Structure formats: structure tokens, C-alpha cells
Amino acid sequence: MPGKTLRSVFYLWLVFLGVLILVGALAYLRQIDGGLRVTGLSRNLPWGFYIAQFSFLLGLAVAVVMLAPPALSLKSGAGFRKTIMLGEFMSIGAVFAVLLFILADLGQPQRLLNMLLHPSPASPLFWDMTALACCLVFNLSAAWIMLDCERQGATAPVRVKQLVRLSLASVVGCYGLAGCLYAILPGHSFLGTAFAGARFLAAALCSGPALLLLALLLLRRIGSFRPDPEAVRILVKIILWAAVIHLFIYGLEFISVLNGMLPQHSHPLLACIFLTGKNAAAGIVVSLAAALGLLGCLAFLFVVLSRVRNSDASLSFALCCLLCYIWFDSNSGFFYGVDAFGGMNTYAPSLSEICVGLGVYGCGALLVTLFWRAALKGD
Amino acid sequence: MKKRRRFLELAGMSFLALVGKILQPDPVRAFSLSGVGRVHARTLKAKRWAMLIDTLKFNDAEKFAVVIRACHSFHNVPSIAGGQEVKWIWKDTVERVFGEETADYKAKGLQAGDCLLSCNHCDNPACVSVCPVGATFRRPDGIVAMDYHRCIGCRFCMSACPYGARSFNFSDPRLHIAALNPDYPARARGIVEKCGFCSELLDRGEMPLCVKASDGAIVFGDLADPDSGVSRLLSKRTSIRRNEKLGAGPGLYYLI
Ligand code: SF4
């Protein structure tokens, strides 16, 4: 594609993001003005869309972090490192979006710093915050080291590699602890298994690399960057394994729920299958479950059929399915919940919430775009 | 130029304030309604405050209404219809409240009908452990109190409370209060609130409002003291607590 068209595509994309951000900002102003009553949240289901995006994006950010060690240890070319570096930048964008989602969710956003003034390690949210901070520091330093290596044409010294591994462990550990957040919520008992943390991690390991790979394929298509084939191969491998583990854990969860049939586990599940919820809005839950099932099957096909993986178009399609599947999966737990009285509640985000969400995604994407633009200037 | 200087001044001052806040040796909960610092001559004290609700004496709707009104009107609890309501003390059906336990206890005389609900001031409160800023805390006397000025409105405590005792101010509560009581602060929009066992009244030597309004149907006292009214009643009559198998250790007992 000639440079001129490329540039107009780029500006069109910027305008699109600008519109998203504007819509989000307006909706957020409205929310600041009226309070969280403009959301679809309620006393019985106080968490929803924002928190779901928060955990989805945090997972995404953490997952991309895991790609750094091979990039640092492989002696192979600068192309590989560069590809992974794009991933680091994507992770920074995701962390930024996570922060914005936290702000959007708080009733008193101006008191956010209380989390630092009164740190409470007993709270899983503390570990979310730590994972976030580790992730940010890690990404910035890894990107910096890689840039440095590239400039000097050498691989990173052993000490740096060890440091990278250590911080990687801390990021993953904190994320795992944060994943246990749902285990203590009586209202979301379907999420409340010891598996939840592991399942979230596996889902994250799918979604992060999948989004990166999708973006890389897009870049290749519009002709602005040739991702390193070795990097693409490794990404596909990671996504495959993570998808297998995720689906496996999911299967185990279903089977243990259906075998045990403990009311607090099986009721939410059965309610969403057989519409036994007390709320008429249970329709959302059903369509959600259907979408999940369908996308899960498609994702599974991607995992088993190697032919799908080897063509660009079908790979992109499979990745899209996979991303949607993970997105729905990380959202689905929030669309229904059992209250303290055994009543089934459903929730749907309001238009205002969706607009704010789009705006935040727009901000994250804008940041990533600008980073990538700077990183790819020479190509 | 002037603007920039003003900005720098403001930024500097905020930074100093922040440092001061961090260095402060013991975070004084100056605004909390717990009244920990104030010791009154008549202050009622206990090792473990607990509340007994006599379900047999709550037999008509008016009785519930009187108790609920006494609490809500004094504490400036807004009346909002729908899913975003705020409530400190309320009623629900026995089937819903005791769920799985109902079958066991019917034999022992648990009547169908309504029963009174509130925060249970648990021994192991989930709301306290999940709070990321320590805005909800358990006092040595068993009262689970809140610092409304520290709450950031993340609503984790609401999701975690197994008894549905917490409410969030989705909108400005002042818009939904018929007659504002100047003797008790109204809360801000965007924070969570709940019953505090009337700790400010205990400090003044008075019993909680619901106890006073209940005409003997609610008994309040020290569970750790074997001679207190609650201990004696508990040893005489059958009682149940909500969802005991969770291990939260609720401080609300229902006499049946
Ligand atoms: S009933 Fe809920 S709000 Fe009250 S102390 Fe127990 S966990 Fe906390």
C-alpha cells in the first residue's frame, strides 16, 4: 500500500478514536453529575460492566508481560524483539485503560489515593493494585532494556534477565491473588471456586497474545510492518496452550457443578440455562450463555484444526472468536448473581456505562497507537 | 504566568498535606461516627454487643414500620424506590431470610411471615477484610463501624457481605430525605452505608433507636457477660442466626 493511503488510514483511525473518547467523556461527565445511578447497577448486584472490563484488561496486560522473557533470551534477531516490544506497549495501554475503568467505577473517584494512604493487604483489591503497578514498572523497564539492546546490538545481560523473571513472577502472583477476588463473593458463587484464579490466568494468556497477534496481522495487511515469523509462531503456540487449559478448566467446573448439584453452585447455572431466574431480564443471561457456547466451540475448532491456523484470514477470524469468547466469559459472571436471600438477579449495563466503556477503550487504543507509531517510525 | 504559579502553589500544598497525612502517627478517625475517642461518664460499654430479635413479638406490620421509621428518620436514610434503594433495617419473609434453614426450624416453631433484618455486626466480617482502604473496621466491642469520609465507593463490601446488609448511595441521598434530621449527618453520594448499632447513642448512655422503639421486642446487651439480659434470654429460649455455616458469626439472634 502506498504511503499516502497508509497515512489517511492512520488519520481516519485517529478520528474514530477521538469520537469514541468524546462520547465516553460526555457520558462520564453525566455520570459525575448524577452519580452512579445512571448505571444499571443495583443494591443486589453492585458490580458490573466496569469491573468486568477491569479484570479483562488487567489479564490482557499481565499476559503480554509473559512474552518478554523469550524476547530477552533469544539470540535471534531484532525483528523478534521489536515485535514483542510492540506487545509491551500494548500492555502499557491496557494498564492505562484499567486505571480509567477503576476511576469510572468508584463512587468517590477523588479519594482513589486512599488506597495508597491506607494499604490493606487483606483485601484482594490491594493485590490488584500491586499487580497493576508491577505490570507498569515491568513493561516500562522491559521496553527500555530491549530498546537499549537494540541500540547496542547485544542481548541483555544475565542479571537483567533474572530481574525480568523475578518481576514476571511477582506480576503473575499478584494477578493470581487478585483472581481470588471472586472466590469470596457469595453472590457470584459460580465464580467462587479455587479454579477461578487459574481460569482467569489462562483466559488472560489467551486474550493478551490473541489481541497482539490480531493487531500484528492487521499491520501486515495494511503493509506498515512485517512481524517476525518466529514471534508469530510463538504467539500462536501460547494462545493454543492457554486455550486448551482454559477450556479444560471450564469443563472441570461444569462437571463438578453438575455432579455435586450443591444448590449454591448449581442454581445460578441452572437458572441461566432454564430461565428459572426471578427477573424477567433473564433473557440477557440466556443470549449470553448461547454466545458463550457458540464462540467457545469456534475457539475450540481453532485449537484443534491446524489448517485454520495456517491461513491469515481464517486465523484472524479464529482469533476474533477467541477474543469475543474470553471477553464474554470475563463479563458473564457479572450479568447475574444470587443475592443474600437466594434471589436471582440479572443486570445489563446502561447506555451510559457502555459509552464510558467505549471511551476508555478508545483512550487505551489511542495510547497504543501513538506508541506503536513512534516505535515503527523507521519502517 | 499567574495561573501557573497558582497551580504550583496548589500542587505544593496538596503534596505537603499528603506527606503530613502519611507521617501522622495514628490515623485519627476524626469524622467517624464510631465515637471511639469520646468517653462519656454514662457511656455504655461491652465486650461483645449483640442484639436479640423476638420474632414472636413482631406480629403485625405496624410494629415493623415503627421500628424501621425510628431508625431511618433519625439517621437520614433516604427512601428510594427500586433496585438502588438504601436501607439500614428492613423486613423480609422468613423463607427468604432463613432459606435452607427454614425446614429444620419449622419444627422448633419458626413462624412463617416477616422478620426484621439489619447488619449482623459479624465476628468475622467479610466487609472488613475486603475493604481496600480500611473504611470499615471492627471495634473491640464487636460493632462493625464505618468511616464515611474514607470510603472510596468501590462497593467490594457490598458484594462480599453475605447478609445483604449494605447500601450504596447511587444518587445524592439528600434529594430523597423527606425531613432532614440536623442532629445526624447525611451521607455523601457515592459511598456505602449501613447500620452502626447506634454507637453514638451508646456513647451517651442510651440504647439503640430500634431497641427503644420496639417495646421490648428487641433486646440489646453484652454477649460476653453471663448476667446480661441477652445472655439470660439466650440460655432460656431457642434462637437462630442467619446462615451460620458461613462462619461469619453474626451478632443478631432471632428468638423463635
Ligand atoms: S452483616 Fe455484612 S455488613 Fe454487617 S458486619 Fe457482617 S459482613 Fe459486614
XYZ file of C-alpha atoms and ligand atoms in Angstrom:
643
model
C 0.000 0.000 0.000
C 1.440 3.406 -0.893
C 2.420 5.695 1.953
C -0.313 8.205 1.273
C -3.203 5.781 1.729
C -1.481 4.439 4.786
C -1.387 7.889 6.266
C -5.063 8.529 5.565
C -5.966 5.188 7.150
C -3.961 6.256 10.176
C -5.741 9.608 10.443
C -9.144 8.024 9.952
C -8.347 5.678 12.803
C -7.320 8.621 14.988
C -10.574 10.428 14.205
C -12.538 7.301 15.060
C -10.755 7.000 18.409
C -11.307 10.718 19.013
C -15.044 10.273 18.548
C -15.079 7.322 20.942
C -13.182 9.305 23.549
C -15.514 12.272 23.162
C -18.590 10.090 23.606
C -17.005 8.474 26.645
C -16.021 11.802 28.170
C -19.539 13.199 27.765
C -21.077 10.102 29.308
C -18.592 10.247 32.170
C -19.402 13.901 32.832
C -23.027 12.896 33.059
C -22.126 10.145 35.495
C -20.044 12.540 37.622
C -23.004 14.872 37.667
C -25.721 12.385 38.514
C -23.796 9.721 40.395
C -23.704 6.016 39.608
C -27.470 5.971 39.381
C -27.051 6.318 35.614
C -25.633 2.784 35.556
C -27.595 -0.447 35.557
C -26.115 -1.428 38.915
C -28.238 -2.090 41.944
C -28.060 -2.910 45.643
C -28.101 -6.623 44.873
C -25.609 -6.537 42.011
C -23.293 -3.673 42.834
C -20.581 -4.724 40.404
C -20.935 -4.928 36.659
C -19.580 -3.782 33.340
C -16.717 -1.621 34.643
C -15.327 -4.280 36.945
C -15.616 -6.901 34.207
C -13.615 -4.714 31.805
C -11.153 -4.086 34.579
C -10.383 -7.745 35.077
C -10.397 -8.476 31.334
C -7.897 -5.718 30.599
C -5.714 -6.430 33.612
C -5.430 -10.004 32.389
C -4.561 -8.761 28.948
C -1.821 -6.538 30.326
C -0.387 -9.274 32.504
C -0.413 -11.817 29.689
C 1.635 -9.713 27.351
C 4.214 -9.280 30.089
C 4.842 -13.003 29.899
C 6.111 -12.674 26.355
C 9.133 -10.688 27.425
C 11.490 -13.448 28.665
C 11.759 -15.249 25.322
C 12.377 -11.912 23.674
C 15.214 -11.219 26.042
C 16.779 -14.639 25.962
C 16.612 -15.456 22.248
C 19.733 -14.565 20.430
C 17.722 -14.308 17.249
C 17.070 -11.090 15.531
C 15.979 -7.624 16.291
C 12.734 -8.340 14.425
C 11.568 -10.660 17.142
C 12.413 -8.236 19.884
C 10.689 -5.442 18.074
C 7.508 -7.481 17.719
C 7.481 -8.272 21.399
C 8.240 -4.682 22.230
C 5.015 -3.713 20.473
C 3.371 -6.093 22.905
C 4.914 -4.289 25.852
C 3.492 -1.040 24.577
C 0.092 -2.655 24.200
C 0.319 -3.772 27.788
C 1.023 -0.218 28.912
C -2.087 0.934 27.043
C -4.113 -1.777 28.769
C -2.836 -0.747 32.191
C -3.856 2.813 31.425
C -7.343 1.687 30.444
C -7.569 -0.397 33.629
C -6.831 2.701 35.692
C -9.534 4.623 33.875
C -12.054 1.835 34.469
C -11.261 1.902 38.182
C -11.858 5.631 38.225
C -15.107 5.199 36.327
C -16.307 2.600 38.800
C -15.623 4.457 42.041
C -18.357 6.365 43.804
C -15.753 8.810 45.118
C -13.009 8.863 42.468
C -11.248 11.792 44.145
C -10.485 9.500 47.089
C -8.644 6.937 44.962
C -5.343 7.697 46.694
C -6.803 6.371 49.948
C -5.718 3.003 48.561
C -2.105 4.130 48.958
C -2.633 6.042 52.184
C -4.304 3.122 53.924
C -2.970 -0.019 52.242
C -4.915 -3.128 53.306
C -3.192 -6.352 52.214
C -6.159 -8.395 53.405
C -8.169 -7.016 50.522
C -7.777 -8.663 47.111
C -8.121 -5.208 45.595
C -4.782 -4.363 47.184
C -3.244 -7.150 45.112
C -4.988 -5.936 42.003
C -3.335 -2.612 42.589
C 0.044 -4.249 43.182
C -0.275 -6.355 40.039
C -1.093 -3.199 38.134
C 1.896 -1.317 39.500
C 4.278 -4.258 38.923
C 2.963 -4.607 35.423
C 3.556 -0.970 34.599
C 7.087 -0.891 36.053
C 7.899 -4.150 34.358
C 6.686 -3.057 30.951
C 8.474 0.232 31.043
C 11.763 -1.340 32.125
C 11.487 -4.258 29.694
C 10.768 -1.953 26.778
C 13.662 0.228 27.842
C 16.064 -2.712 28.119
C 15.019 -4.021 24.726
C 15.493 -0.643 23.126
C 18.899 -0.455 24.756
C 19.873 -3.904 23.499
C 18.793 -2.996 20.044
C 20.850 0.149 20.080
C 23.948 -1.704 21.219
C 23.240 -4.768 19.106
C 23.607 -7.181 22.027
C 21.418 -9.439 24.143
C 20.515 -8.393 27.648
C 22.982 -9.273 30.428
C 22.134 -12.250 32.649
C 21.389 -10.051 35.632
C 18.699 -8.223 33.728
C 17.169 -11.477 32.587
C 16.940 -12.695 36.163
C 15.334 -9.458 37.189
C 12.830 -9.842 34.397
C 11.971 -13.354 35.545
C 11.548 -12.209 39.130
C 9.237 -9.366 38.287
C 7.346 -11.648 35.950
C 6.723 -13.999 38.859
C 5.520 -11.123 41.008
C 3.136 -9.888 38.334
C 1.656 -13.342 37.835
C 1.475 -13.988 41.579
C -0.323 -10.752 42.282
C -2.709 -11.380 39.433
C -3.452 -14.838 40.786
C -4.190 -13.402 44.222
C -6.353 -10.775 42.634
C -8.161 -13.517 40.719
C -9.250 -14.971 44.051
C -11.258 -11.790 44.455
C -14.317 -13.539 43.136
C -13.909 -16.549 45.356
C -15.219 -14.676 48.366
C -18.290 -13.198 46.781
C -21.346 -15.109 47.901
C -23.407 -13.587 45.092
C -21.210 -14.985 42.354
C -20.752 -18.476 43.663
C -20.285 -19.828 40.168
C -17.046 -17.847 40.070
C -16.255 -18.829 43.612
C -14.122 -21.890 43.056
C -10.420 -22.312 43.627
C -10.228 -22.634 39.871
C -11.321 -19.064 39.297
C -7.821 -17.617 39.623
C -6.295 -20.220 37.319
C -9.118 -19.889 34.820
C -8.692 -16.130 34.720
C -4.977 -16.518 34.194
C -5.476 -18.975 31.350
C -8.084 -16.699 29.803
C -5.693 -13.795 30.087
C -2.929 -15.788 28.448
C -5.288 -16.337 25.532
C -6.650 -12.859 25.167
C -3.423 -10.870 25.503
C -1.417 -12.621 22.800
C -4.558 -13.001 20.660
C -5.152 -9.267 20.578
C -1.479 -8.618 19.890
C -1.426 -11.163 17.078
C -4.585 -9.742 15.583
C -3.113 -6.268 15.582
C 0.106 -7.567 14.030
C -1.798 -9.345 11.263
C -3.659 -6.115 10.611
C -0.421 -4.165 10.431
C 0.941 -6.699 7.986
C -2.193 -6.407 5.895
C -2.082 -2.643 5.606
C 1.598 -3.007 4.953
C 3.173 -0.879 7.613
C 5.068 -3.583 9.472
C 6.231 -7.154 8.909
C 6.003 -9.025 12.176
C 8.760 -11.528 12.778
C 7.540 -15.027 11.762
C 9.244 -16.572 14.790
C 7.307 -14.204 17.060
C 4.038 -15.073 15.338
C 4.780 -18.775 15.739
C 5.429 -18.377 19.458
C 2.296 -16.288 19.911
C 0.132 -18.906 18.231
C 1.665 -21.588 20.406
C 0.976 -19.657 23.613
C -2.607 -18.937 22.583
C -3.198 -22.582 21.728
C -1.959 -23.904 25.036
C -3.740 -21.274 27.057
C -6.994 -22.004 25.188
C -6.650 -25.706 25.872
C -6.036 -25.121 29.575
C -8.889 -22.645 29.815
C -11.414 -24.920 28.148
C -10.210 -27.845 30.237
C -10.732 -25.939 33.485
C -14.136 -24.794 32.262
C -15.115 -28.368 31.570
C -13.992 -29.463 35.012
C -16.027 -26.703 36.612
C -19.195 -27.645 34.776
C -18.752 -31.274 35.601
C -18.124 -30.656 39.279
C -21.158 -28.371 39.484
C -23.370 -30.905 37.751
C -22.021 -33.823 39.738
C -22.255 -32.166 43.110
C -25.501 -30.289 42.459
C -24.995 -28.159 45.579
C -27.713 -25.556 45.399
C -25.388 -22.587 45.741
C -23.347 -23.800 42.761
C -25.948 -25.311 40.529
C -28.723 -22.753 40.964
C -27.086 -19.905 39.077
C -26.061 -22.272 36.317
C -29.454 -23.933 36.002
C -31.167 -20.579 36.242
C -29.263 -19.335 33.269
C -29.942 -22.479 31.279
C -33.603 -22.982 32.155
C -34.593 -19.372 32.773
C -35.654 -20.018 36.331
C -34.465 -16.594 37.434
C -36.989 -14.398 39.178
C -36.115 -11.451 36.997
C -37.639 -11.101 33.560
C -34.347 -9.776 32.225
C -33.016 -13.319 32.372
C -33.121 -13.150 28.588
C -29.759 -11.429 28.571
C -28.297 -14.269 30.522
C -29.583 -16.785 28.029
C -28.291 -14.944 24.997
C -25.015 -14.520 26.793
C -24.804 -18.217 27.536
C -25.633 -19.010 23.916
C -22.999 -16.613 22.618
C -20.503 -18.104 25.002
C -21.231 -21.624 23.887
C -21.029 -20.764 20.203
C -17.831 -18.793 20.493
C -16.357 -21.446 22.740
C -16.983 -24.063 20.043
C -15.397 -21.869 17.385
C -12.418 -21.222 19.617
C -12.135 -24.930 20.187
C -12.141 -25.565 16.444
C -9.260 -23.159 16.168
C -7.402 -25.130 18.764
C -7.788 -28.490 17.052
C -7.707 -27.639 13.350
C -4.229 -26.780 12.217
C -5.492 -25.767 8.772
C -7.348 -22.866 10.355
C -4.166 -21.656 11.898
C -2.157 -21.590 8.729
C -4.090 -19.092 6.676
C -4.093 -15.444 7.646
C -7.792 -14.843 7.081
C -9.056 -17.842 9.000
C -6.508 -17.249 11.733
C -7.798 -13.694 12.178
C -11.370 -14.959 12.274
C -10.489 -17.580 14.866
C -8.647 -15.008 16.946
C -11.663 -12.697 16.833
C -13.876 -15.547 18.048
C -11.432 -16.372 20.764
C -11.227 -12.765 21.923
C -15.005 -12.398 21.949
C -15.295 -15.644 23.834
C -12.841 -14.550 26.520
C -14.483 -11.146 26.680
C -17.916 -12.638 27.169
C -16.526 -15.126 29.622
C -14.968 -12.459 31.804
C -18.188 -10.446 31.603
C -20.707 -13.212 32.024
C -20.191 -13.700 35.743
C -21.412 -10.180 36.311
C -24.660 -10.342 34.438
C -26.352 -12.451 37.013
C -25.882 -13.058 40.681
C -27.632 -14.575 43.625
C -28.350 -12.117 46.412
C -28.055 -12.840 50.105
C -31.635 -14.137 50.072
C -31.243 -16.711 47.350
C -32.951 -14.459 44.800
C -31.606 -14.483 41.280
C -30.722 -11.063 39.921
C -29.758 -10.023 36.448
C -28.021 -6.931 35.264
C -27.449 -5.204 31.960
C -25.149 -2.232 31.514
C -26.928 1.032 30.786
C -26.209 3.050 27.645
C -24.219 5.491 29.750
C -21.995 2.710 31.082
C -21.385 1.381 27.590
C -20.461 4.853 26.311
C -17.995 5.394 29.149
C -16.544 1.954 28.427
C -16.123 2.756 24.735
C -14.386 5.976 25.679
C -11.950 4.171 27.940
C -11.191 1.582 25.285
C -10.668 4.492 22.894
C -8.152 6.096 25.269
C -6.212 2.854 25.627
C -6.187 2.267 21.879
C -5.056 5.837 21.251
C -2.119 5.423 23.615
C -1.104 2.150 21.973
C -1.443 3.694 18.517
C 0.814 6.587 19.407
C 3.401 4.291 20.995
C 3.400 1.985 18.004
C 3.592 4.872 15.634
C 6.709 6.104 17.431
C 8.228 2.621 17.572
C 7.592 1.910 13.887
C 8.671 5.311 12.611
C 11.633 3.868 10.762
C 9.780 1.042 8.989
C 2.111 33.150 34.385
C -0.094 33.891 37.361
C -2.155 30.816 36.654
C 0.893 28.635 36.557
C 2.151 30.000 39.861
C -1.256 29.375 41.416
C -1.158 25.840 40.101
C 2.323 25.264 41.516
C 1.239 26.646 44.871
C -1.774 24.378 44.949
C 0.267 21.366 43.893
C 2.868 22.115 46.570
C 0.276 22.464 49.264
C -1.500 19.273 48.283
C 1.819 17.444 48.349
C 2.563 18.770 51.843
C -0.871 17.748 53.003
C -0.297 14.282 51.590
C 3.064 13.944 53.347
C 1.527 15.181 56.578
C -1.195 12.610 56.261
C 1.297 9.797 55.730
C 3.526 10.879 58.619
C 0.653 11.231 61.038
C 1.448 8.541 63.638
C -2.012 7.264 64.438
C -4.694 7.848 61.838
C -7.362 9.544 63.909
C -10.765 8.641 62.614
C -11.822 12.151 63.378
C -15.008 12.116 61.385
C -16.147 8.615 62.002
C -19.408 8.255 63.786
C -17.993 5.480 65.905
C -17.127 7.921 68.659
C -14.183 5.782 69.730
C -12.272 8.722 71.165
C -15.053 10.256 73.236
C -15.514 8.675 76.635
C -18.618 9.840 78.370
C -19.361 9.246 82.017
C -22.504 7.340 81.084
C -21.055 5.512 78.093
C -22.433 2.006 77.748
C -19.618 -0.491 77.343
C -19.484 -4.160 76.445
C -17.074 -6.870 75.346
C -19.412 -8.034 72.588
C -22.576 -6.164 71.758
C -25.341 -8.375 70.442
C -28.985 -7.969 69.519
C -31.883 -10.334 70.085
C -34.988 -10.036 67.967
C -38.045 -11.734 69.386
C -39.833 -12.985 66.270
C -42.936 -13.875 68.283
C -43.431 -10.265 69.307
C -43.172 -8.950 65.771
C -46.602 -9.980 64.681
C -48.083 -7.049 62.819
C -46.929 -4.766 60.048
C -47.231 -1.650 62.178
C -44.654 -2.989 64.628
C -42.088 -3.339 61.858
C -42.948 0.083 60.477
C -42.439 1.817 63.830
C -39.009 0.305 64.358
C -37.870 0.945 60.797
C -39.144 4.526 60.870
C -37.382 5.224 64.169
C -34.040 4.242 62.654
C -34.405 5.641 59.160
C -35.820 9.037 60.096
C -33.152 9.731 62.705
C -30.240 8.512 60.575
C -31.331 10.393 57.447
C -31.676 7.195 55.441
C -33.083 8.186 52.041
C -36.190 6.429 50.773
C -35.535 5.422 47.186
C -37.740 3.016 45.269
C -36.352 0.196 43.137
C -33.088 -1.680 42.996
C -30.912 1.231 44.104
C -32.627 1.609 47.472
C -30.840 2.402 50.734
C -31.848 0.644 53.953
C -30.323 0.049 57.361
C -33.069 -2.038 58.907
C -35.877 -3.693 56.983
C -38.115 -6.725 56.809
C -38.341 -9.731 54.539
C -40.073 -13.089 54.586
C -38.787 -15.862 56.821
C -38.454 -18.176 53.795
C -36.107 -15.790 52.050
C -34.126 -14.860 55.138
C -33.561 -18.321 56.517
C -33.712 -20.162 53.196
C -32.304 -23.613 53.650
C -32.598 -23.479 57.426
C -36.365 -22.940 57.355
C -37.194 -26.613 57.034
C -35.127 -27.528 60.108
C -36.537 -24.807 62.242
C -40.191 -25.028 61.363
C -40.394 -27.884 63.810
C -38.994 -25.660 66.517
C -41.630 -23.041 65.909
C -40.213 -20.611 63.370
C -43.382 -18.893 62.155
C -43.979 -18.051 58.520
C -44.227 -14.346 57.940
C -41.855 -11.435 58.041
C -38.746 -10.871 60.059
C -36.505 -7.931 60.778
C -33.094 -7.605 59.139
C -30.065 -5.448 59.587
C -26.278 -5.569 59.642
C -25.250 -8.500 61.836
C -22.041 -6.950 63.179
C -20.273 -10.218 62.490
C -17.388 -11.753 64.424
C -15.549 -12.314 61.141
C -16.956 -9.613 58.921
C -16.235 -10.142 55.226
C -16.893 -6.466 54.625
C -13.934 -5.510 56.836
C -11.412 -7.828 55.242
C -12.227 -6.842 51.670
C -12.205 -3.082 52.183
C -9.147 -1.751 50.333
C -8.867 1.404 52.444
C -9.887 0.266 55.931
C -13.026 2.389 55.870
C -14.992 -0.390 57.570
C -13.499 -1.708 60.784
C -14.475 -3.841 63.742
C -14.326 -2.176 67.132
C -13.166 -4.131 70.201
C -16.760 -4.188 71.447
C -17.947 -6.055 68.343
C -19.527 -3.153 66.480
C -18.622 -3.056 62.804
C -18.311 0.669 62.188
C -17.671 2.782 59.119
C -15.648 5.847 58.328
C -17.849 7.523 55.732
C -15.122 10.007 54.920
C -12.628 7.382 53.923
C -14.901 5.168 51.803
C -13.971 5.380 48.128
C -17.191 3.766 46.933
C -15.706 0.626 45.352
C -18.639 -1.483 46.644
C -16.490 -4.540 47.346
C -18.022 -4.768 50.833
C -21.498 -4.885 49.306
C -20.567 -7.781 47.076
C -18.828 -9.569 49.927
C -21.415 -9.168 52.709
C -23.275 -12.477 52.858
C -26.296 -10.850 54.507
C -27.031 -8.083 52.020
C -26.735 -5.512 54.772
C -25.073 -2.731 52.827
C -26.426 0.000 50.604
C -24.686 2.294 48.162
C -25.671 5.894 47.565
C -26.153 5.725 43.827
C -27.581 9.249 43.898
C -27.450 12.169 46.300
C -29.324 10.965 49.406
C -30.431 14.471 50.377
C -32.784 14.506 47.400
C -34.683 11.578 48.900
C -34.984 12.575 52.548
C -38.389 13.957 53.479
C -37.298 15.744 56.661
C -33.602 16.138 57.240
C -32.542 15.488 60.829
C -29.900 18.113 61.686
C -28.632 16.033 64.628
C -27.206 13.330 62.418
C -25.024 13.841 59.324
C -26.476 12.850 55.955
C -24.037 10.862 53.849
C -22.476 11.906 50.569
C -23.278 10.454 47.182
C -21.027 7.610 46.090
C -20.334 5.888 49.400
C -21.609 2.752 51.093
C -23.545 2.864 54.352
C -25.200 0.537 56.852
C -26.439 0.193 60.419
C -23.832 1.053 63.072
C -25.635 -0.293 66.175
C -26.237 3.352 67.157
C -22.742 3.610 68.595
C -23.154 7.362 69.048
C -26.146 6.737 71.326
C -24.310 4.072 73.320
C -21.639 6.684 73.961
C -24.287 8.883 75.511
C -25.567 6.052 77.633
C -28.645 5.330 75.512
C -29.877 2.160 73.858
C -30.106 1.898 70.035
C -33.175 3.525 68.477
C -34.732 0.306 67.202
C -34.457 -1.209 70.686
C -36.200 1.791 72.215
C -38.941 1.787 69.594
C -39.552 -1.963 69.761
C -41.328 -2.018 73.109
C -39.304 -4.941 74.403
C -39.294 -6.979 71.201
C -35.610 -6.242 70.608
C -33.078 -6.762 73.367
C -29.579 -5.385 73.224
C -26.677 -6.219 75.520
C -23.301 -7.752 76.216
C -22.993 -11.306 74.991
C -19.744 -11.776 76.913
C -21.426 -11.016 80.227
C -23.294 -14.104 81.505
C -25.603 -11.952 83.622
C -26.698 -9.599 80.862
C -30.257 -9.656 79.573
C -29.258 -11.097 76.224
C -27.217 -13.919 77.749
C -30.045 -14.892 80.074
C -32.646 -14.845 77.307
C -30.407 -16.896 75.035
C -29.995 -19.571 77.667
C -33.741 -19.751 78.196
C -35.122 -19.626 74.652
C -34.368 -21.196 71.302
C -32.635 -18.885 68.895
C -31.234 -18.981 65.385
C -28.877 -16.826 63.422
C -28.739 -16.282 59.688
C -26.658 -18.702 57.621
C -24.459 -19.876 60.469
C -22.479 -22.309 58.366
C -20.689 -19.408 56.700
C -18.752 -18.867 59.905
C -19.264 -15.114 59.865
C -20.530 -15.219 63.447
C -23.487 -12.841 63.238
C -24.314 -10.793 66.323
C -28.044 -10.767 65.573
C -30.084 -13.559 67.169
C -33.668 -14.438 66.375
C -35.710 -15.818 69.257
C -38.254 -18.330 67.997
S -23.635 -8.308 58.138
Fe -22.448 -7.720 56.336
S -22.057 -5.536 56.630
Fe -22.669 -6.336 58.653
S -20.702 -6.912 59.638
Fe -21.464 -8.771 58.635
S -20.450 -8.723 56.619
Fe -20.263 -6.643 57.453
